[in-house]
PDB file of C-alpha atoms in Angstrom:
ATOM      1  CA  MET R 889      98.899 109.678  86.051  1.00  0.00           C
ATOM      2  CA  THR R 890      99.811 106.418  84.779  1.00  0.00           C
ATOM      3  CA  PRO R 891     100.501 103.165  87.026  1.00  0.00           C
ATOM      4  CA  ALA R 892     104.053 103.518  86.036  1.00  0.00           C
ATOM      5  CA  GLU R 893     104.174 107.038  87.199  1.00  0.00           C
ATOM      6  CA  LEU R 894     102.400 106.475  90.315  1.00  0.00           C
ATOM      7  CA  ARG R 895     104.878 103.426  91.258  1.00  0.00           C
ATOM      8  CA  ALA R 896     107.982 105.551  90.229  1.00  0.00           C
ATOM      9  CA  PHE R 897     106.684 108.574  92.434  1.00  0.00           C
ATOM     10  CA  CYS R 898     105.999 106.263  95.388  1.00  0.00           C
ATOM     11  CA  LEU R 899     109.580 104.644  95.055  1.00  0.00           C
ATOM     12  CA  ASP R 900     111.229 108.009  94.813  1.00  0.00           C
ATOM     13  CA  PHE R 901     110.711 108.801  98.471  1.00  0.00           C
ATOM     14  CA  ASN R 902     113.762 108.192 100.821  1.00  0.00           C
ATOM     15  CA  ALA R 903     114.007 104.430 101.824  1.00  0.00           C
ATOM     16  CA  ALA R 904     110.742 103.546 100.130  1.00  0.00           C
ATOM     17  CA  VAL R 905     110.306 100.037  98.720  1.00  0.00           C
ATOM     18  CA  GLU R 906     107.739  98.099  96.970  1.00  0.00           C
ATOM     19  CA  GLU R 907     106.643  94.684  98.324  1.00  0.00           C
ATOM     20  CA  PHE R 908     103.901  92.082  97.417  1.00  0.00           C
ATOM     21  CA  PRO R 909     102.645  90.693 100.843  1.00  0.00           C
ATOM     22  CA  PHE R 910      99.127  90.247  99.880  1.00  0.00           C
ATOM     23  CA  THR R 911      98.974  89.177  96.131  1.00  0.00           C
ATOM     24  CA  PRO R 912     101.416  89.410  93.223  1.00  0.00           C
ATOM     25  CA  GLU R 913      99.079  92.046  91.815  1.00  0.00           C
ATOM     26  CA  THR R 914      98.957  94.353  94.679  1.00  0.00           C
ATOM     27  CA  SER R 915     101.838  96.605  95.294  1.00  0.00           C
ATOM     28  CA  VAL R 916     102.358  97.782  98.848  1.00  0.00           C
ATOM     29  CA  PHE R 917     104.716 100.848  99.357  1.00  0.00           C
ATOM     30  CA  LYS R 918     106.597 101.061 102.627  1.00  0.00           C
ATOM     31  CA  VAL R 919     109.028 103.041 104.351  1.00  0.00           C
ATOM     32  CA  MET R 920     111.070 101.523 107.312  1.00  0.00           C
ATOM     33  CA  GLY R 921     108.660  98.738 107.304  1.00  0.00           C
ATOM     34  CA  LYS R 922     105.446 100.651 107.448  1.00  0.00           C
ATOM     35  CA  MET R 923     102.833 100.967 104.758  1.00  0.00           C
ATOM     36  CA  PHE R 924     102.218 104.370 103.132  1.00  0.00           C
ATOM     37  CA  ALA R 925     100.531 103.331  99.691  1.00  0.00           C
ATOM     38  CA  LEU R 926      98.774 100.240  98.482  1.00  0.00           C
ATOM     39  CA  SER R 927      97.688  99.743  94.916  1.00  0.00           C
ATOM     40  CA  ALA R 928      96.787  97.232  92.350  1.00  0.00           C
ATOM     41  CA  LEU R 929      98.608  99.035  89.723  1.00  0.00           C
ATOM     42  CA  ASP R 930      97.143  97.114  86.775  1.00  0.00           C
ATOM     43  CA  ALA R 931      93.502  97.637  87.854  1.00  0.00           C
ATOM     44  CA  GLU R 932      90.992  99.812  86.034  1.00  0.00           C
ATOM     45  CA  PRO R 933      90.419 102.503  86.996  1.00  0.00           C
ATOM     46  CA  LEU R 934      93.721 102.926  88.899  1.00  0.00           C
ATOM     47  CA  LYS R 935      93.120 103.453  92.671  1.00  0.00           C
ATOM     48  CA  VAL R 936      95.411 103.833  95.493  1.00  0.00           C
ATOM     49  CA  ASN R 937      94.981 103.563  99.302  1.00  0.00           C
ATOM     50  CA  LEU R 938      96.757 106.296 101.250  1.00  0.00           C
ATOM     51  CA  LYS R 939      97.224 106.979 104.932  1.00  0.00           C
ATOM     52  CA  CYS R 940      95.816 110.260 106.084  1.00  0.00           C
ATOM     53  CA  ASP R 941      94.929 112.417 109.114  1.00  0.00           C
ATOM     54  CA  PRO R 942      91.311 111.387 110.313  1.00  0.00           C
ATOM     55  CA  GLU R 943      89.975 115.121 110.210  1.00  0.00           C
ATOM     56  CA  GLU R 944      91.885 115.647 106.786  1.00  0.00           C
ATOM     57  CA  ALA R 945      90.372 112.402 105.412  1.00  0.00           C
ATOM     58  CA  LEU R 946      86.811 113.568 106.118  1.00  0.00           C
ATOM     59  CA  ARG R 947      87.536 116.930 104.436  1.00  0.00           C
ATOM     60  CA  GLN R 948      88.885 115.192 101.373  1.00  0.00           C
ATOM     61  CA  ARG R 949      86.085 112.865 100.927  1.00  0.00           C
ATOM     62  CA  ALA R 950      83.776 115.895 101.200  1.00  0.00           C
ATOM     63  CA  GLU R 951      85.411 117.944  98.567  1.00  0.00           C
ATOM     64  CA  HIS R 952      86.291 115.021  96.011  1.00  0.00           C
ATOM     65  CA  ALA R 953      84.045 112.355  94.857  1.00  0.00           C
ATOM     66  CA  ALA R 954      87.096 110.522  93.827  1.00  0.00           C
ATOM     67  CA  ILE R 955      88.250 110.090  97.415  1.00  0.00           C
ATOM     68  CA  ALA R 956      86.451 107.552  99.376  1.00  0.00           C
ATOM     69  CA  PRO R 957      86.984 105.677 102.794  1.00  0.00           C
ATOM     70  CA  GLY R 958      89.849 103.302 102.503  1.00  0.00           C
ATOM     71  CA  TRP R 959      88.774  99.865 100.955  1.00  0.00           C
ATOM     72  CA  HIS R 960      89.578  97.142 103.080  1.00  0.00           C
ATOM     73  CA  MET R 961      91.525  99.516 105.445  1.00  0.00           C
ATOM     74  CA  ASN R 962      90.801 101.444 108.658  1.00  0.00           C
ATOM     75  CA  LYS R 963      88.348 103.893 107.179  1.00  0.00           C
ATOM     76  CA  ARG R 964      89.190 106.502 109.877  1.00  0.00           C
ATOM     77  CA  HIS R 965      93.052 106.727 108.835  1.00  0.00           C
ATOM     78  CA  TRP R 966      92.937 105.513 105.114  1.00  0.00           C
ATOM     79  CA  ASN R 967      91.361 106.940 101.897  1.00  0.00           C
ATOM     80  CA  THR R 968      90.993 105.291  98.567  1.00  0.00           C
ATOM     81  CA  VAL R 969      91.822 107.675  95.803  1.00  0.00           C
ATOM     82  CA  THR R 970      90.698 107.079  92.145  1.00  0.00           C
ATOM     83  CA  VAL R 971      93.650 108.440  90.441  1.00  0.00           C
ATOM     84  CA  ALA R 972      92.439 109.520  86.970  1.00  0.00           C
ATOM     85  CA  GLU R 973      89.603 111.498  88.467  1.00  0.00           C
ATOM     86  CA  LEU R 974      92.117 113.949  90.151  1.00  0.00           C
ATOM     87  CA  PRO R 975      94.744 116.307  89.004  1.00  0.00           C
ATOM     88  CA  ASP R 976      98.248 114.624  88.981  1.00  0.00           C
ATOM     89  CA  ALA R 977      99.457 117.434  91.346  1.00  0.00           C
ATOM     90  CA  LEU R 978      96.772 116.676  93.987  1.00  0.00           C
ATOM     91  CA  VAL R 979      97.577 112.804  93.823  1.00  0.00           C
ATOM     92  CA  ARG R 980     101.268 113.515  94.301  1.00  0.00           C
ATOM     93  CA  GLU R 981     100.405 115.828  97.226  1.00  0.00           C
ATOM     94  CA  LEU R 982      98.236 113.038  98.853  1.00  0.00           C
ATOM     95  CA  VAL R 983     101.032 110.375  98.304  1.00  0.00           C
ATOM     96  CA  GLU R 984     103.504 112.813  99.901  1.00  0.00           C
ATOM     97  CA  ASP R 985     101.173 113.506 102.882  1.00  0.00           C
ATOM     98  CA  SER R 986     100.738 109.741 103.362  1.00  0.00           C
ATOM     99  CA  TYR R 987     104.706 109.154 103.237  1.00  0.00           C
ATOM    100  CA  ASP R 988     105.148 112.147 105.679  1.00  0.00           C
ATOM    101  CA  LEU R 989     102.621 110.866 108.105  1.00  0.00           C
ATOM    102  CA  VAL R 990     103.960 107.417 108.305  1.00  0.00           C
ATOM    103  CA  VAL R 991     107.599 108.791 108.762  1.00  0.00           C
ATOM    104  CA  ALA R 992     106.194 111.190 111.589  1.00  0.00           C
ATOM    105  CA  GLY R 993     105.148 108.148 113.347  1.00  0.00           C
ATOM    106  CA  LEU R 994     108.294 106.321 113.171  1.00  0.00           C
ATOM    107  CA  PRO R 995     110.684 106.276 116.181  1.00  0.00           C
ATOM    108  CA  LYS R 996     112.985 109.183 116.278  1.00  0.00           C
ATOM    109  CA  ALA R 997     116.082 107.065 115.676  1.00  0.00           C
ATOM    110  CA  GLU R 998     114.447 105.803 112.418  1.00  0.00           C
ATOM    111  CA  ARG R 999     113.473 109.146 111.333  1.00  0.00           C
ATOM    112  CA  LEU R1000     116.967 110.532 111.739  1.00  0.00           C
ATOM    113  CA  ARG R1001     118.179 107.853 109.679  1.00  0.00           C
ATOM    114  CA  LEU R1002     116.070 108.666 106.743  1.00  0.00           C
ATOM    115  CA  ASP R1003     117.646 112.215 106.833  1.00  0.00           C
ATOM    116  CA  ARG R1004     114.450 113.965 105.464  1.00  0.00           C
ATOM    117  CA  PRO R1005     113.961 117.586 106.126  1.00  0.00           C
TER     118      PRO R1005
END
């Protein structure tokens, strides 16, 4: 997955936006003001921080050397994924899981506005 593909995939989710609150090089992808992905898209290797369920995070780290505790994030709830070392389908699944987890934590009124199944 290329940086452009990762960016496009993150922005394809309902109400997803890209912001740069930390540095101009760090893309932060949010839904309804809540972050679900964070990446320096021009970094080599390409990495992305993704929100995850704490138990799932531990399982993913044990199964994949390319998944580590979230860098500069709450290590219990975030993983850092080295994109090139995993199949694109798995990266997409992890990004989608992160988005879904953030949406699930939104107030009901905001979730309903997203009109997401």
